Amino acid sequence: MFQYHNTLYQYINTFVIFQNTITIKLIQDELLNFVFWCRQSIALVFGLGAGILGFTGAYVIITFFIALFLLSYVYYSKVLDINDEDFGQNELFMEGVGNAFGLFMLCWILTHTFI
């Protein structure tokens, strides 16, 4: 009887550990998804703003990257209190940067051209 309880306890304990691992993975995936869409919205706003205001030059791109990384980092490290060491090597820091840059360039060029 004691051995049965001990074995049952081990199975339940293993299931809880497995369930917690899945939950942590889902939370990390949701956070990466949130950071991705946050960066896309920053790119959209900055691209439209730079195009409407008529800004040109490399300083616009440099300012965009500074704002993109700074706003994202401040939000997930200070507001959400997330430690970026819980993720892979620069995974959280680089999530969606290429897509955000492409969206920024597209919005900037189109609004600057047509307005």
Coordinates of C-alpha atoms in Angstrom, one line a residue:
M1 CA 0.0 0.0 0.0
F2 CA 2.8 2.4 0.9
Q3 CA 4.6 1.7 -2.4
Y4 CA 1.4 2.3 -4.4
H5 CA 1.0 5.8 -2.7
N6 CA 4.6 6.6 -3.3
T7 CA 4.4 5.6 -7.0
L8 CA 1.2 7.6 -7.4
Y9 CA 2.8 10.6 -5.8
Q10 CA 5.7 10.4 -8.2
Y11 CA 3.4 10.2 -11.2
I12 CA 1.4 13.2 -10.0
N13 CA 4.6 15.1 -9.2
T14 CA 6.0 14.4 -12.7
F15 CA 2.8 15.5 -14.3
V16 CA 2.9 18.8 -12.4
I17 CA 6.5 19.4 -13.3
F18 CA 5.6 18.7 -17.0
Q19 CA 2.6 20.9 -16.8
N20 CA 4.6 23.8 -15.3
T21 CA 7.2 23.4 -18.1
I22 CA 4.5 23.7 -20.7
T23 CA 3.0 26.7 -19.0
I24 CA 6.3 28.5 -18.8
K25 CA 6.9 27.7 -22.5
L26 CA 3.5 29.1 -23.4
I27 CA 4.1 32.3 -21.3
Q28 CA 7.5 32.8 -23.1
D29 CA 5.8 32.3 -26.5
E30 CA 3.1 34.7 -25.6
L31 CA 5.6 37.3 -24.5
L32 CA 7.6 36.9 -27.7
N33 CA 4.5 37.3 -29.7
F34 CA 3.6 40.5 -27.7
V35 CA 7.1 41.9 -28.2
F36 CA 6.8 41.2 -31.9
W37 CA 3.5 43.0 -32.3
C38 CA 4.6 45.9 -30.1
R39 CA 7.6 46.4 -32.3
Q40 CA 5.4 46.3 -35.4
S41 CA 3.2 49.0 -34.0
I42 CA 6.2 51.2 -33.1
A43 CA 7.5 50.7 -36.7
L44 CA 4.1 51.7 -38.2
V45 CA 3.8 54.8 -36.1
F46 CA 7.4 55.9 -36.7
G47 CA 7.2 55.2 -40.4
L48 CA 4.0 57.1 -40.9
G49 CA 5.2 59.9 -38.7
A50 CA 8.6 60.3 -40.5
G51 CA 6.8 60.1 -43.9
I52 CA 4.1 62.7 -43.0
L53 CA 6.6 65.1 -41.4
G54 CA 9.0 64.7 -44.5
F55 CA 12.1 63.5 -42.6
T56 CA 14.9 62.1 -44.8
G57 CA 18.3 60.7 -44.3
A58 CA 20.1 58.1 -42.2
Y59 CA 19.3 59.9 -39.0
V60 CA 15.7 58.8 -39.3
I61 CA 16.8 55.1 -39.5
I62 CA 19.2 55.5 -36.6
T63 CA 16.5 57.2 -34.5
F64 CA 14.0 54.5 -35.4
F65 CA 16.4 51.7 -34.2
I66 CA 17.2 53.6 -31.0
A67 CA 13.5 54.1 -30.3
L68 CA 12.6 50.6 -31.2
F69 CA 15.1 48.9 -28.9
L70 CA 14.7 51.5 -26.1
L71 CA 10.9 51.5 -26.0
S72 CA 10.7 47.7 -26.2
Y73 CA 13.4 47.1 -23.6
V74 CA 11.9 49.6 -21.1
Y75 CA 8.5 48.1 -21.5
Y76 CA 9.4 44.5 -21.0
S77 CA 12.1 45.0 -18.4
K78 CA 10.7 47.8 -16.3
V79 CA 6.9 47.6 -16.8
L80 CA 6.5 43.8 -17.2
D81 CA 9.5 43.1 -15.0
I82 CA 10.8 40.4 -17.3
N83 CA 14.4 39.2 -17.1
D84 CA 15.8 38.7 -20.6
E85 CA 18.2 36.1 -19.3
D86 CA 15.2 33.7 -19.1
F87 CA 15.1 33.6 -22.9
G88 CA 17.6 32.3 -25.3
Q89 CA 20.6 34.3 -26.5
N90 CA 19.2 37.7 -27.6
E91 CA 15.9 36.0 -28.4
L92 CA 13.8 38.6 -26.7
F93 CA 16.0 41.5 -27.7
M94 CA 15.9 40.7 -31.5
E95 CA 12.3 39.4 -31.8
G96 CA 10.7 41.0 -34.9
V97 CA 13.4 43.5 -35.5
G98 CA 13.8 42.6 -39.2
N99 CA 10.0 42.7 -39.8
A100 CA 9.7 46.0 -37.9
F101 CA 12.5 47.6 -40.0
G102 CA 10.8 46.4 -43.2
L103 CA 7.4 47.8 -42.1
F104 CA 9.1 51.1 -41.1
M105 CA 10.8 51.5 -44.4
L106 CA 7.6 50.7 -46.3
C107 CA 5.5 53.1 -44.4
W108 CA 8.1 55.8 -44.5
I109 CA 8.7 55.6 -48.2
L110 CA 5.1 55.3 -49.2
T111 CA 3.9 58.2 -47.0
H112 CA 6.9 60.4 -48.0
T113 CA 6.2 59.7 -51.7
F114 CA 2.5 60.2 -51.8
I115 CA 2.1 63.1 -49.3

